[in-house]
Amino acid sequence: MPCTCVVGLQWGDEAKGKIVDVLTPSHQYVVRYNGGANAGHTVVHGGKTYKFSLLPTGILHPHMTSVIANGVVVNPLRFFEEVETLRAAGIAIGDNLVVSDHAHLIFPYHLEEERLSEQGGENAIGTTGRGIGPCYQDKVGRVHGIRVGEILHPQHLRQRLRTIVPRKNRLLRAFSADAQQFDADALCDDYLRHAAGMGRFIANTGAVLHQALAAGKNILFEAAQGSLLDVDHGTYPYVTSSNSSAAGVWSGSGVPARNLSRVIGVIKAYTTRVGRGPFPTELNDGPDGIGERIRKTGREYGTVTGRPRRCGWFDAVAVRSTARLSGTDELAVMLLDVLSELDEIKICVGYDLDGTRIEEFPADAFLLDRCQPVYETLPGWKANLNGAKAVTDLPAAARRYVDRLASLLGLPVTIISIGPDRAQTIMDTR
Ligand code: IMP
């Protein structure tokens, strides 16, 4: 069985892009199956840094077909922006990119809906402002959702927008008297212009992937965000609106999960989170504290929004639950080098919830908020990891830390990353 899934097991930004990039030579297809331009994947490839939001990072490899599958939500403006930026950097984009006709389209009224809803103070989720939530709401609501394939039918699109846009305008006004209003025909004209550029990429990607499987091709599934942001299994309501765990592969691409022969769970050696929501191991220890040191050393600022990421210790309780959820076979430990300066390093091995020790992750935000982490402390290694090519080149304390993560999670660590460059990756550590 030829499929691999690379999935983040925390709150996103685990450096999945680098692992996808490392694995692409042995695959012919790479698939984004969830989310949209809310993702931020940074890949250092051939000495250059590339940033991705919507396109699969596999597009850097000319031998691969990159697929934006049905589970993704697509803003055509972001799509073209990214295609043009990559082309300007010398990346060929043509028949090697396919966009699902079943993916849903983000319209400007989705961005306005999100802007107004995020003004809600206490009720704000701290989203990326890319229209992701409102677009998925329309998809699931079935009345107002418009799919990518529909922009290829001008009369049909105009008719739909003439019904939908006046309703959206009324809903937006109900939210706020000064809400932005939209014109159905102007929007339709805009999207038909987009269709002219996007048309060549649009296909039934489910069928494309099944043909690939039948031809014995290898498919790499690239999750966006992290499993703790999964709409069903994450820290609801402080989540994204898609299935960002490996659970999304089947519905988000049409490829049955039984085809996955390898699920690589990607974890940072510590934890970060952007946006609001509970985070038991967060380090709120001030401008000279360890949280700030991790942020600075790990350059922990959002790729999409530039927001400083919240930083904290590794949480084995949370990751045990997401590793199980995604059917994880092996772990990639990223950014180990970021901890190199610390005297000692903590790992959360349990929670105290209202005086009771628990080891199962309570995903409900209101319960998780009350959990106090129970820590185990390990010595730091206080040494530069640069130049390590094999696990045996790592300082003993660093090896011990990685081994402890593996034993707490009950999974082998097969990849260790000690820097952004592809060369700074220790592979096959078993
Ligand atoms: P949305 O996906 O823009 O609706 O945002 C919902 C939550 O997911 C917010 O807390 C965001 O900060 C978070 N989020 C969305 N995309 C990413 C990502 O790629 N990395 C990390 N957090 C993300």
PDB file of N, CA, C and O in Angstrom, residues 10 13-14 266-272 294 300 312-315 332-340 342 345-347 381 385 398 401-402 405 416-417:
ATOM      1  N   GLN A  10       0.209  18.480  17.288  1.00  0.00           N
ATOM      2  CA  GLN A  10      -0.028  19.518  18.308  1.00  0.00           C
ATOM      3  C   GLN A  10      -0.995  20.562  17.748  1.00  0.00           C
ATOM      4  O   GLN A  10      -1.968  20.187  17.106  1.00  0.00           O
ATOM      5  N   ASP A  13       1.936  24.217  13.076  1.00  0.00           N
ATOM      6  CA  ASP A  13       3.285  24.793  13.000  1.00  0.00           C
ATOM      7  C   ASP A  13       4.353  23.839  13.514  1.00  0.00           C
ATOM      8  O   ASP A  13       5.359  24.264  14.087  1.00  0.00           O
ATOM      9  N   GLU A  14       4.158  22.552  13.309  1.00  0.00           N
ATOM     10  CA  GLU A  14       5.143  21.565  13.777  1.00  0.00           C
ATOM     11  C   GLU A  14       6.296  21.376  12.785  1.00  0.00           C
ATOM     12  O   GLU A  14       7.136  20.496  12.980  1.00  0.00           O
ATOM     13  N   VAL A 266       4.066  14.443  13.328  1.00  0.00           N
ATOM     14  CA  VAL A 266       5.125  15.433  13.488  1.00  0.00           C
ATOM     15  C   VAL A 266       4.894  16.216  14.778  1.00  0.00           C
ATOM     16  O   VAL A 266       3.785  16.705  15.031  1.00  0.00           O
ATOM     17  N   ILE A 267       5.945  16.269  15.602  1.00  0.00           N
ATOM     18  CA  ILE A 267       5.843  17.007  16.878  1.00  0.00           C
ATOM     19  C   ILE A 267       7.038  17.941  17.018  1.00  0.00           C
ATOM     20  O   ILE A 267       8.148  17.619  16.594  1.00  0.00           O
ATOM     21  N   LYS A 268       6.782  19.075  17.623  1.00  0.00           N
ATOM     22  CA  LYS A 268       7.901  19.909  18.049  1.00  0.00           C
ATOM     23  C   LYS A 268       8.423  19.334  19.348  1.00  0.00           C
ATOM     24  O   LYS A 268       7.658  18.707  20.092  1.00  0.00           O
ATOM     25  N   ALA A 269       9.681  19.628  19.668  1.00  0.00           N
ATOM     26  CA  ALA A 269      10.252  19.154  20.929  1.00  0.00           C
ATOM     27  C   ALA A 269       9.652  19.905  22.112  1.00  0.00           C
ATOM     28  O   ALA A 269       9.916  19.576  23.264  1.00  0.00           O
ATOM     29  N   TYR A 270       8.864  20.934  21.823  1.00  0.00           N
ATOM     30  CA  TYR A 270       8.131  21.701  22.842  1.00  0.00           C
ATOM     31  C   TYR A 270       6.735  21.931  22.267  1.00  0.00           C
ATOM     32  O   TYR A 270       6.344  21.185  21.360  1.00  0.00           O
ATOM     33  N   THR A 271       5.996  22.899  22.758  1.00  0.00           N
ATOM     34  CA  THR A 271       4.650  23.134  22.223  1.00  0.00           C
ATOM     35  C   THR A 271       4.470  24.602  21.872  1.00  0.00           C
ATOM     36  O   THR A 271       4.981  25.469  22.595  1.00  0.00           O
ATOM     37  N   THR A 272       3.728  24.873  20.791  1.00  0.00           N
ATOM     38  CA  THR A 272       3.307  26.249  20.521  1.00  0.00           C
ATOM     39  C   THR A 272       1.840  26.259  20.128  1.00  0.00           C
ATOM     40  O   THR A 272       1.284  25.233  19.722  1.00  0.00           O
ATOM     41  N   ILE A 294      12.343  30.483  24.071  1.00  0.00           N
ATOM     42  CA  ILE A 294      11.952  29.510  23.040  1.00  0.00           C
ATOM     43  C   ILE A 294      11.404  30.252  21.810  1.00  0.00           C
ATOM     44  O   ILE A 294      11.744  29.944  20.671  1.00  0.00           O
ATOM     45  N   GLU A 300       9.354  31.799  16.668  1.00  0.00           N
ATOM     46  CA  GLU A 300       7.964  31.361  16.778  1.00  0.00           C
ATOM     47  C   GLU A 300       6.986  32.518  16.571  1.00  0.00           C
ATOM     48  O   GLU A 300       6.373  33.033  17.505  1.00  0.00           O
ATOM     49  N   GLY A 312       5.402  26.743  25.134  1.00  0.00           N
ATOM     50  CA  GLY A 312       5.377  26.003  26.398  1.00  0.00           C
ATOM     51  C   GLY A 312       6.087  24.665  26.274  1.00  0.00           C
ATOM     52  O   GLY A 312       6.621  24.316  25.217  1.00  0.00           O
ATOM     53  N   TRP A 313       6.059  23.897  27.358  1.00  0.00           N
ATOM     54  CA  TRP A 313       6.718  22.592  27.398  1.00  0.00           C
ATOM     55  C   TRP A 313       5.950  21.559  26.590  1.00  0.00           C
ATOM     56  O   TRP A 313       4.760  21.732  26.331  1.00  0.00           O
ATOM     57  N   PHE A 314       6.603  20.471  26.273  1.00  0.00           N
ATOM     58  CA  PHE A 314       5.967  19.375  25.542  1.00  0.00           C
ATOM     59  C   PHE A 314       4.870  18.752  26.407  1.00  0.00           C
ATOM     60  O   PHE A 314       5.073  18.506  27.602  1.00  0.00           O
ATOM     61  N   ASP A 315       3.739  18.468  25.789  1.00  0.00           N
ATOM     62  CA  ASP A 315       2.600  17.918  26.516  1.00  0.00           C
ATOM     63  C   ASP A 315       2.321  16.491  26.018  1.00  0.00           C
ATOM     64  O   ASP A 315       1.693  16.290  24.976  1.00  0.00           O
ATOM     65  N   ALA A 332       8.187  12.197  14.051  1.00  0.00           N
ATOM     66  CA  ALA A 332       9.289  13.071  13.639  1.00  0.00           C
ATOM     67  C   ALA A 332       9.377  14.167  14.696  1.00  0.00           C
ATOM     68  O   ALA A 332       8.399  14.887  14.921  1.00  0.00           O
ATOM     69  N   VAL A 333      10.505  14.261  15.380  1.00  0.00           N
ATOM     70  CA  VAL A 333      10.684  15.285  16.420  1.00  0.00           C
ATOM     71  C   VAL A 333      11.410  16.475  15.794  1.00  0.00           C
ATOM     72  O   VAL A 333      12.535  16.344  15.306  1.00  0.00           O
ATOM     73  N   MET A 334      10.759  17.620  15.808  1.00  0.00           N
ATOM     74  CA  MET A 334      11.282  18.791  15.110  1.00  0.00           C
ATOM     75  C   MET A 334      11.820  19.815  16.119  1.00  0.00           C
ATOM     76  O   MET A 334      11.423  19.844  17.275  1.00  0.00           O
ATOM     77  N   LEU A 335      12.708  20.658  15.616  1.00  0.00           N
ATOM     78  CA  LEU A 335      13.208  21.813  16.374  1.00  0.00           C
ATOM     79  C   LEU A 335      13.863  21.437  17.702  1.00  0.00           C
ATOM     80  O   LEU A 335      13.805  22.192  18.678  1.00  0.00           O
ATOM     81  N   LEU A 336      14.497  20.279  17.725  1.00  0.00           N
ATOM     82  CA  LEU A 336      15.175  19.854  18.953  1.00  0.00           C
ATOM     83  C   LEU A 336      16.260  20.861  19.335  1.00  0.00           C
ATOM     84  O   LEU A 336      16.491  21.146  20.520  1.00  0.00           O
ATOM     85  N   ASP A 337      16.908  21.444  18.327  1.00  0.00           N
ATOM     86  CA  ASP A 337      17.994  22.403  18.562  1.00  0.00           C
ATOM     87  C   ASP A 337      17.549  23.622  19.359  1.00  0.00           C
ATOM     88  O   ASP A 337      18.356  24.251  20.033  1.00  0.00           O
ATOM     89  N   VAL A 338      16.235  23.960  19.293  1.00  0.00           N
ATOM     90  CA  VAL A 338      15.741  25.166  19.966  1.00  0.00           C
ATOM     91  C   VAL A 338      15.903  25.050  21.492  1.00  0.00           C
ATOM     92  O   VAL A 338      16.037  26.040  22.194  1.00  0.00           O
ATOM     93  N   LEU A 339      15.948  23.825  21.999  1.00  0.00           N
ATOM     94  CA  LEU A 339      16.048  23.631  23.447  1.00  0.00           C
ATOM     95  C   LEU A 339      17.502  23.546  23.931  1.00  0.00           C
ATOM     96  O   LEU A 339      17.749  23.376  25.133  1.00  0.00           O
ATOM     97  N   SER A 340      18.436  23.705  23.009  1.00  0.00           N
ATOM     98  CA  SER A 340      19.844  23.418  23.338  1.00  0.00           C
ATOM     99  C   SER A 340      20.437  24.279  24.449  1.00  0.00           C
ATOM    100  O   SER A 340      21.392  23.865  25.100  1.00  0.00           O
ATOM    101  N   LEU A 342      18.925  25.331  27.201  1.00  0.00           N
ATOM    102  CA  LEU A 342      18.232  25.271  28.497  1.00  0.00           C
ATOM    103  C   LEU A 342      18.944  24.345  29.494  1.00  0.00           C
ATOM    104  O   LEU A 342      19.478  23.305  29.116  1.00  0.00           O
ATOM    105  N   ILE A 345      14.754  20.633  31.139  1.00  0.00           N
ATOM    106  CA  ILE A 345      13.605  20.634  30.231  1.00  0.00           C
ATOM    107  C   ILE A 345      12.487  19.824  30.881  1.00  0.00           C
ATOM    108  O   ILE A 345      12.730  18.739  31.418  1.00  0.00           O
ATOM    109  N   LYS A 346      11.268  20.374  30.799  1.00  0.00           N
ATOM    110  CA  LYS A 346      10.143  19.660  31.419  1.00  0.00           C
ATOM    111  C   LYS A 346       9.263  19.015  30.363  1.00  0.00           C
ATOM    112  O   LYS A 346       9.153  19.521  29.243  1.00  0.00           O
ATOM    113  N   ILE A 347       8.646  17.924  30.764  1.00  0.00           N
ATOM    114  CA  ILE A 347       7.651  17.256  29.917  1.00  0.00           C
ATOM    115  C   ILE A 347       6.407  17.058  30.773  1.00  0.00           C
ATOM    116  O   ILE A 347       6.510  16.572  31.917  1.00  0.00           O
ATOM    117  N   TRP A 381      21.035  19.656  27.522  1.00  0.00           N
ATOM    118  CA  TRP A 381      22.331  19.177  26.999  1.00  0.00           C
ATOM    119  C   TRP A 381      23.324  20.314  26.801  1.00  0.00           C
ATOM    120  O   TRP A 381      24.499  20.093  26.732  1.00  0.00           O
ATOM    121  N   LEU A 385      23.829  21.333  18.466  1.00  0.00           N
ATOM    122  CA  LEU A 385      23.580  20.037  17.802  1.00  0.00           C
ATOM    123  C   LEU A 385      24.034  20.022  16.348  1.00  0.00           C
ATOM    124  O   LEU A 385      23.952  18.992  15.675  1.00  0.00           O
ATOM    125  N   ALA A 398      20.383  14.805  25.112  1.00  0.00           N
ATOM    126  CA  ALA A 398      19.425  15.030  24.021  1.00  0.00           C
ATOM    127  C   ALA A 398      18.807  13.703  23.595  1.00  0.00           C
ATOM    128  O   ALA A 398      17.602  13.603  23.342  1.00  0.00           O
ATOM    129  N   TYR A 401      16.294  12.715  26.138  1.00  0.00           N
ATOM    130  CA  TYR A 401      15.040  13.475  26.011  1.00  0.00           C
ATOM    131  C   TYR A 401      14.154  12.868  24.907  1.00  0.00           C
ATOM    132  O   TYR A 401      12.967  12.608  25.119  1.00  0.00           O
ATOM    133  N   VAL A 402      14.758  12.611  23.761  1.00  0.00           N
ATOM    134  CA  VAL A 402      13.995  12.041  22.634  1.00  0.00           C
ATOM    135  C   VAL A 402      13.473  10.647  22.996  1.00  0.00           C
ATOM    136  O   VAL A 402      12.318  10.302  22.719  1.00  0.00           O
ATOM    137  N   LEU A 405      10.417  10.956  25.123  1.00  0.00           N
ATOM    138  CA  LEU A 405       9.205  11.286  24.349  1.00  0.00           C
ATOM    139  C   LEU A 405       8.662  10.006  23.712  1.00  0.00           C
ATOM    140  O   LEU A 405       7.466   9.727  23.770  1.00  0.00           O
ATOM    141  N   ILE A 416      14.615  13.070  13.340  1.00  0.00           N
ATOM    142  CA  ILE A 416      14.889  14.155  14.293  1.00  0.00           C
ATOM    143  C   ILE A 416      15.414  15.340  13.485  1.00  0.00           C
ATOM    144  O   ILE A 416      16.349  15.194  12.690  1.00  0.00           O
ATOM    145  N   SER A 417      14.803  16.492  13.690  1.00  0.00           N
ATOM    146  CA  SER A 417      15.238  17.668  12.942  1.00  0.00           C
ATOM    147  C   SER A 417      15.969  18.614  13.894  1.00  0.00           C
ATOM    148  O   SER A 417      15.471  18.924  14.979  1.00  0.00           O
TER     149      SER A 417
END
